[in-house]
Amino acid sequence: MEMNQPMAIRGNYPGETESMEESKKNGSLLVAGGMADGMVAMQERTSSSPEQVSDDYPTSSTQTPAGGGVSGGTRDRGCVGAHPRTLMVQQTNLEQPRETWDKKMDFLLSVIGYAVDLGNVWRFPYICYQNGGGAFLLPYLLMAVFGGVPLFYMELALGQFHRSGCISVWRHICPIFKGIGFAICVIALYIAFYYNTIMAWALYYLLSSFQSTLPWITCTNSWNTPSCTPYVNQSWSNTSTSPSEEFFIRYVLQVHRSPGLHHLGAVSWQLALCLLAIFIVVYFSIWKGVKTSGKVVWVTATFPYLILLVLLVRGATLPGAWKGVAFYLKPNWQKLLTTTVWIDAAAQIFFSLGPGFGVLLALSSYNPFHNNCYRDALVTSTINCLTSFLSGFVIFSVLGYMAEMRQQGVETVAQNAGPSLLFITYAEAIANMPASTFFAIIFFLMIIMLGLDSTFAGLEGVITAILDEFPHVLVKRREWFVLGLVCVCYLGSLSTLAYGGAYVVKLFEEYATGPAVITVVLLEVIVVSWFYGMPRFCSDLHMMLGFSPGRFWRVCWVFICPTFLMFIIGSFLAFPPEVKLFNYLYPPWTTAIGYCIGVSSLICVPAYMVYYLLSTPGTLKQRLLKSITPEPGGERAQRSTIIANAV
């Protein structure tokens, strides 16, 4: 269609003309029908007198070129020889435009940095060798393909289409389930209370590494006990403790000064200062939004890969490294017949990719509308899984070296799980290497970098959710709001810095976040697939990406993913974990506290349902109907509004 003499109609200013480029720059939307980009063109034959297109959008006459005269009658649309003009209706968005990533790589590195965290370094290698070595890769990949990646893709798509955080996005999906967003924010706060403490431990190790002789290699320090025995000593027995174990437990954590959760003891001022330094770095990385955090992740997300490669090369050259790698990958196919392997595979891929924490929704909401989030989901999830696999080689090559040095089996050396694998076993292996100071510094620096990425993303998920929910109050006060949030997280972390703080970290890890976030994701996928509707969700993806998801993705979202999540929840309820840390077995009353903490976040879902039904006017039937009817949102709402105004 030939577009002659375009006119942009804005407000009550007749005849005001503006270029399309300037309109896009101002966040405006031009509509011209018959074009694929959503613009509505109206060809009109007009006279020299003004014509009213609508009550609010008058047009004014303009001179027509020679030879293109306009015949008589001001409203004679059938006259011959009238010169066609294109009317372009423009709606200006008066709200502040949403912040976007400066570069596509800022977003990708942020997602990779969030997904690749401390769990990839310690949890995956331990879970892999514990569940059949190489045989574990089969259930791991199956759970990734049919469960983890589809959920990852769904959250990226929802955030990018609706351009909202984890709270306000539910207005456009199913309003009565908005409590899911509040539950996600509470879970994210619980994670911030304990996750950053692990980075404080790593920072303490990092500062202690700037010595010619690492302090966790000898038994001559003030914190050592008579049981301390170096592994190279021939008098090692089952009652002996290693110097690295005593450094972590007695010097860094000082757990021996707390009898248990019933009496945590005083706060360690050294760890309090380390955690304060961590939160200061976090604040100045996220206080300005994705413009600042998107730059920081260029270092924090890439530097760990460089260190992993250095440690991999160093580990591969150590004597006995092949024993550890063989133990890591040796398949035990009999393990696949046990349900534990499949439960661990499902839990590992879920917590590794990280759907349900509101982070993917927040990060993708700053993307351009037509960004290919499908490709992003495949690329970032693949990198995450490969990083976990690579970390196994880094860890077990060193564990093989430890087994060779101790003249023990790899299974004996690798019996520590969780952070103890890093802060005791791996730290001791580094201390016995040549150039131990250098490798200790880069290793604990890597641990801090991995943790910072996840903290940036986790807090950004909360910040985006709250700012999107209360934009008029908080958007212009983002720096103060972020400062308040960081202070709350620091104060909430004080219990984990006490002498018995490690017991609190374990309690939060087992009960406060795991079961709760799985339940939240189960509700999320059910609401999107069954309440919002798969046809509508696929239509959104088609509008955004230019193609609809295939049958595989639709089947996963509707049937397989809910089954996948219910399988994990059912296994947790059927086989509750026996929580034990060091030599402390958690008493039964701590289990009740753990479940109460987990339920405290989930209670937001039914509580908001009651609030919504009570605060919504109308009959009960009208309220129920409104509660499951999506409010207009995303690109579809913008285009519908513009077309309605044009008509």
GROMACS .gro file of N, CA, C and O in nm, residues 159-226:
model
  272
  159GLY      N    1   0.778  -1.414   3.134
  159GLY     CA    2   0.836  -1.286   3.173
  159GLY      C    3   0.853  -1.192   3.056
  159GLY      O    4   0.826  -1.072   3.067
  160GLN      N    5   0.897  -1.245   2.942
  160GLN     CA    6   0.922  -1.160   2.826
  160GLN      C    7   0.792  -1.109   2.765
  160GLN      O    8   0.785  -0.993   2.721
  161PHE      N    9   0.688  -1.190   2.761
  161PHE     CA   10   0.562  -1.148   2.698
  161PHE      C   11   0.489  -1.044   2.784
  161PHE      O   12   0.445  -0.940   2.734
  162HIS      N   13   0.477  -1.073   2.913
  162HIS     CA   14   0.399  -0.984   2.999
  162HIS      C   15   0.482  -0.872   3.059
  162HIS      O   16   0.425  -0.778   3.117
  163ARG      N   17   0.616  -0.882   3.049
  163ARG     CA   18   0.706  -0.776   3.095
  163ARG      C   19   0.674  -0.736   3.238
  163ARG      O   20   0.660  -0.617   3.271
  164SER      N   21   0.661  -0.838   3.323
  164SER     CA   22   0.625  -0.814   3.463
  164SER      C   23   0.703  -0.910   3.551
  164SER      O   24   0.749  -1.015   3.507
  165GLY      N   25   0.714  -0.871   3.679
  165GLY     CA   26   0.777  -0.957   3.778
  165GLY      C   27   0.683  -1.066   3.823
  165GLY      O   28   0.572  -1.082   3.773
  166CYS      N   29   0.727  -1.142   3.923
  166CYS     CA   30   0.654  -1.263   3.962
  166CYS      C   31   0.525  -1.235   4.037
  166CYS      O   32   0.447  -1.329   4.063
  167ILE      N   33   0.497  -1.109   4.075
  167ILE     CA   34   0.370  -1.078   4.141
  167ILE      C   35   0.268  -1.027   4.040
  167ILE      O   36   0.161  -1.085   4.023
  168SER      N   37   0.299  -0.918   3.973
  168SER     CA   38   0.202  -0.855   3.883
  168SER      C   39   0.174  -0.939   3.759
  168SER      O   40   0.072  -0.917   3.692
  169VAL      N   41   0.261  -1.034   3.725
  169VAL     CA   42   0.238  -1.114   3.605
  169VAL      C   43   0.110  -1.196   3.617
  169VAL      O   44   0.045  -1.227   3.516
  170TRP      N   45   0.070  -1.228   3.740
  170TRP     CA   46  -0.048  -1.315   3.757
  170TRP      C   47  -0.178  -1.242   3.729
  170TRP      O   48  -0.281  -1.306   3.709
  171ARG      N   49  -0.176  -1.109   3.729
  171ARG     CA   50  -0.297  -1.036   3.688
  171ARG      C   51  -0.334  -1.070   3.544
  171ARG      O   52  -0.452  -1.070   3.508
  172HIS      N   53  -0.233  -1.095   3.462
  172HIS     CA   54  -0.256  -1.121   3.320
  172HIS      C   55  -0.269  -1.270   3.289
  172HIS      O   56  -0.286  -1.307   3.173
  173ILE      N   57  -0.262  -1.354   3.391
  173ILE     CA   58  -0.273  -1.499   3.371
  173ILE      C   59  -0.396  -1.552   3.442
  173ILE      O   60  -0.485  -1.609   3.380
  174CYS      N   61  -0.400  -1.536   3.574
  174CYS     CA   62  -0.515  -1.579   3.654
  174CYS      C   63  -0.508  -1.501   3.785
  174CYS      O   64  -0.432  -1.538   3.875
  175PRO      N   65  -0.584  -1.393   3.798
  175PRO     CA   66  -0.565  -1.300   3.911
  175PRO      C   67  -0.573  -1.362   4.049
  175PRO      O   68  -0.503  -1.319   4.140
  176ILE      N   69  -0.656  -1.464   4.067
  176ILE     CA   70  -0.674  -1.518   4.201
  176ILE      C   71  -0.549  -1.590   4.250
  176ILE      O   72  -0.532  -1.614   4.370
  177PHE      N   73  -0.458  -1.626   4.161
  177PHE     CA   74  -0.334  -1.695   4.199
  177PHE      C   75  -0.217  -1.599   4.215
  177PHE      O   76  -0.101  -1.641   4.210
  178LYS      N   77  -0.247  -1.474   4.237
  178LYS     CA   78  -0.140  -1.375   4.255
  178LYS      C   79  -0.058  -1.404   4.380
  178LYS      O   80   0.058  -1.361   4.392
  179GLY      N   81  -0.114  -1.478   4.473
  179GLY     CA   82  -0.040  -1.515   4.593
  179GLY      C   83   0.083  -1.598   4.563
  179GLY      O   84   0.175  -1.604   4.646
  180ILE      N   85   0.088  -1.662   4.446
  180ILE     CA   86   0.208  -1.736   4.407
  180ILE      C   87   0.328  -1.642   4.403
  180ILE      O   88   0.438  -1.677   4.447
  181GLY      N   89   0.307  -1.522   4.351
  181GLY     CA   90   0.417  -1.426   4.344
  181GLY      C   91   0.466  -1.384   4.481
  181GLY      O   92   0.588  -1.372   4.504
  182PHE      N   93   0.374  -1.362   4.574
  182PHE     CA   94   0.417  -1.326   4.710
  182PHE      C   95   0.490  -1.441   4.776
  182PHE      O   96   0.588  -1.420   4.850
  183ALA      N   97   0.445  -1.565   4.751
  183ALA     CA   98   0.515  -1.681   4.806
  183ALA      C   99   0.657  -1.690   4.752
  183ALA      O  100   0.751  -1.723   4.826
  184ILE      N  101   0.674  -1.661   4.623
  184ILE     CA  102   0.807  -1.665   4.563
  184ILE      C  103   0.899  -1.563   4.630
  184ILE      O  104   1.016  -1.591   4.658
  185CYS      N  105   0.847  -1.445   4.659
  185CYS     CA  106   0.929  -1.341   4.723
  185CYS      C  107   0.971  -1.383   4.864
  185CYS      O  108   1.085  -1.358   4.905
  186VAL      N  109   0.881  -1.446   4.938
  186VAL     CA  110   0.917  -1.493   5.072
  186VAL      C  111   1.024  -1.600   5.064
  186VAL      O  112   1.122  -1.600   5.142
  187ILE      N  113   1.010  -1.693   4.969
  187ILE     CA  114   1.112  -1.798   4.952
  187ILE      C  115   1.247  -1.736   4.916
  187ILE      O  116   1.352  -1.779   4.965
  188ALA      N  117   1.245  -1.637   4.829
  188ALA     CA  118   1.370  -1.571   4.789
  188ALA      C  119   1.438  -1.504   4.909
  188ALA      O  120   1.561  -1.504   4.919
  189LEU      N  121   1.358  -1.449   5.000
  189LEU     CA  122   1.417  -1.390   5.121
  189LEU      C  123   1.481  -1.496   5.208
  189LEU      O  124   1.591  -1.477   5.263
  190TYR      N  125   1.415  -1.611   5.223
  190TYR     CA  126   1.473  -1.720   5.302
  190TYR      C  127   1.606  -1.765   5.242
  190TYR      O  128   1.702  -1.793   5.315
  191ILE      N  129   1.611  -1.772   5.110
  191ILE     CA  130   1.736  -1.812   5.044
  191ILE      C  131   1.846  -1.710   5.072
  191ILE      O  132   1.962  -1.745   5.100
  192ALA      N  133   1.810  -1.581   5.065
  192ALA     CA  134   1.909  -1.476   5.091
  192ALA      C  135   1.959  -1.481   5.235
  192ALA      O  136   2.072  -1.438   5.262
  193PHE      N  137   1.878  -1.535   5.327
  193PHE     CA  138   1.919  -1.541   5.466
  193PHE      C  139   2.034  -1.638   5.489
  193PHE      O  140   2.112  -1.619   5.582
  194TYR      N  141   2.043  -1.745   5.406
  194TYR     CA  142   2.147  -1.844   5.432
  194TYR      C  143   2.247  -1.860   5.318
  194TYR      O  144   2.362  -1.898   5.340
  195TYR      N  145   2.206  -1.832   5.195
  195TYR     CA  146   2.294  -1.858   5.081
  195TYR      C  147   2.418  -1.769   5.084
  195TYR      O  148   2.530  -1.814   5.054
  196ASN      N  149   2.401  -1.643   5.122
  196ASN     CA  150   2.515  -1.552   5.125
  196ASN      C  151   2.612  -1.583   5.237
  196ASN      O  152   2.728  -1.543   5.232
  197THR      N  153   2.565  -1.655   5.339
  197THR     CA  154   2.654  -1.696   5.447
  197THR      C  155   2.763  -1.790   5.394
  197THR      O  156   2.878  -1.785   5.441
  198ILE      N  157   2.728  -1.874   5.298
  198ILE     CA  158   2.828  -1.964   5.239
  198ILE      C  159   2.937  -1.882   5.169
  198ILE      O  160   3.056  -1.916   5.174
  199MET      N  161   2.898  -1.772   5.105
  199MET     CA  162   2.998  -1.684   5.044
  199MET      C  163   3.084  -1.616   5.150
  199MET      O  164   3.203  -1.590   5.128
  200ALA      N  165   3.024  -1.587   5.266
  200ALA     CA  166   3.103  -1.530   5.375
  200ALA      C  167   3.209  -1.629   5.422
  200ALA      O  168   3.322  -1.590   5.453
  201TRP      N  169   3.173  -1.758   5.429
  201TRP     CA  170   3.272  -1.860   5.462
  201TRP      C  171   3.386  -1.860   5.359
  201TRP      O  172   3.503  -1.867   5.394
  202ALA      N  173   3.347  -1.855   5.231
  202ALA     CA  174   3.448  -1.857   5.125
  202ALA      C  175   3.538  -1.733   5.133
  202ALA      O  176   3.659  -1.742   5.109
  203LEU      N  177   3.481  -1.618   5.166
  203LEU     CA  178   3.561  -1.497   5.179
  203LEU      C  179   3.658  -1.509   5.296
  203LEU      O  180   3.774  -1.464   5.287
  204TYR      N  181   3.614  -1.572   5.404
  204TYR     CA  182   3.702  -1.595   5.519
  204TYR      C  183   3.820  -1.684   5.476
  204TYR      O  184   3.936  -1.658   5.514
  205TYR      N  185   3.791  -1.788   5.400
  205TYR     CA  186   3.898  -1.875   5.348
  205TYR      C  187   3.990  -1.797   5.255
  205TYR      O  188   4.112  -1.816   5.256
  206LEU      N  189   3.931  -1.713   5.170
  206LEU     CA  190   4.011  -1.636   5.076
  206LEU      C  191   4.110  -1.545   5.149
  206LEU      O  192   4.228  -1.538   5.113
  207LEU      N  193   4.063  -1.476   5.251
  207LEU     CA  194   4.151  -1.388   5.328
  207LEU      C  195   4.258  -1.466   5.403
  207LEU      O  196   4.370  -1.418   5.421
  208SER      N  197   4.223  -1.588   5.445
  208SER     CA  198   4.319  -1.671   5.517
  208SER      C  199   4.421  -1.737   5.424
  208SER      O  200   4.519  -1.795   5.472
  209SER      N  201   4.397  -1.728   5.292
  209SER     CA  202   4.485  -1.795   5.196
  209SER      C  203   4.608  -1.713   5.161
  209SER      O  204   4.700  -1.767   5.098
  210PHE      N  205   4.611  -1.586   5.200
  210PHE     CA  206   4.725  -1.502   5.165
  210PHE      C  207   4.840  -1.524   5.263
  210PHE      O  208   4.886  -1.433   5.333
  211GLN      N  209   4.885  -1.649   5.269
  211GLN     CA  210   4.996  -1.689   5.354
  211GLN      C  211   5.082  -1.790   5.279
  211GLN      O  212   5.031  -1.863   5.192
  212SER      N  213   5.208  -1.792   5.312
  212SER     CA  214   5.296  -1.888   5.244
  212SER      C  215   5.259  -2.031   5.278
  212SER      O  216   5.269  -2.121   5.194
  213THR      N  217   5.213  -2.054   5.402
  213THR     CA  218   5.165  -2.187   5.443
  213THR      C  219   5.019  -2.174   5.483
  213THR      O  220   4.985  -2.098   5.575
  214LEU      N  221   4.934  -2.245   5.415
  214LEU     CA  222   4.790  -2.235   5.442
  214LEU      C  223   4.760  -2.284   5.582
  214LEU      O  224   4.814  -2.387   5.626
  215PRO      N  225   4.675  -2.215   5.659
  215PRO     CA  226   4.654  -2.248   5.801
  215PRO      C  227   4.581  -2.379   5.824
  215PRO      O  228   4.580  -2.427   5.937
  216TRP      N  229   4.520  -2.436   5.721
  216TRP     CA  230   4.446  -2.561   5.742
  216TRP      C  231   4.527  -2.685   5.700
  216TRP      O  232   4.469  -2.790   5.669
  217ILE      N  233   4.658  -2.673   5.700
  217ILE     CA  234   4.741  -2.787   5.663
  217ILE      C  235   4.821  -2.843   5.780
  217ILE      O  236   4.872  -2.954   5.775
  218THR      N  237   4.827  -2.766   5.891
  218THR     CA  238   4.905  -2.808   6.006
  218THR      C  239   4.816  -2.824   6.129
  218THR      O  240   4.703  -2.773   6.133
  219CYS      N  241   4.869  -2.892   6.229
  219CYS     CA  242   4.797  -2.914   6.355
  219CYS      C  243   4.859  -2.837   6.471
  219CYS      O  244   4.840  -2.872   6.588
  220THR      N  245   4.933  -2.734   6.441
  220THR     CA  246   5.003  -2.657   6.545
  220THR      C  247   4.936  -2.525   6.575
  220THR      O  248   4.997  -2.437   6.636
  221ASN      N  249   4.813  -2.508   6.536
  221ASN     CA  250   4.742  -2.382   6.557
  221ASN      C  251   4.666  -2.386   6.690
  221ASN      O  252   4.645  -2.493   6.750
  222SER      N  253   4.624  -2.269   6.735
  222SER     CA  254   4.557  -2.259   6.864
  222SER      C  255   4.423  -2.331   6.867
  222SER      O  256   4.376  -2.370   6.975
  223TRP      N  257   4.359  -2.346   6.754
  223TRP     CA  258   4.227  -2.409   6.751
  223TRP      C  259   4.232  -2.562   6.738
  223TRP      O  260   4.129  -2.627   6.744
  224ASN      N  261   4.350  -2.617   6.715
  224ASN     CA  262   4.361  -2.762   6.696
  224ASN      C  263   4.347  -2.837   6.828
  224ASN      O  264   4.374  -2.783   6.936
  225THR      N  265   4.302  -2.961   6.819
  225THR     CA  266   4.285  -3.049   6.934
  225THR      C  267   4.388  -3.161   6.929
  225THR      O  268   4.453  -3.181   6.826
  226PRO      N  269   4.401  -3.237   7.038
  226PRO     CA  270   4.494  -3.350   7.034
  226PRO      C  271   4.459  -3.456   6.929
  226PRO      O  272   4.545  -3.535   6.889
   0.00000   0.00000   0.00000
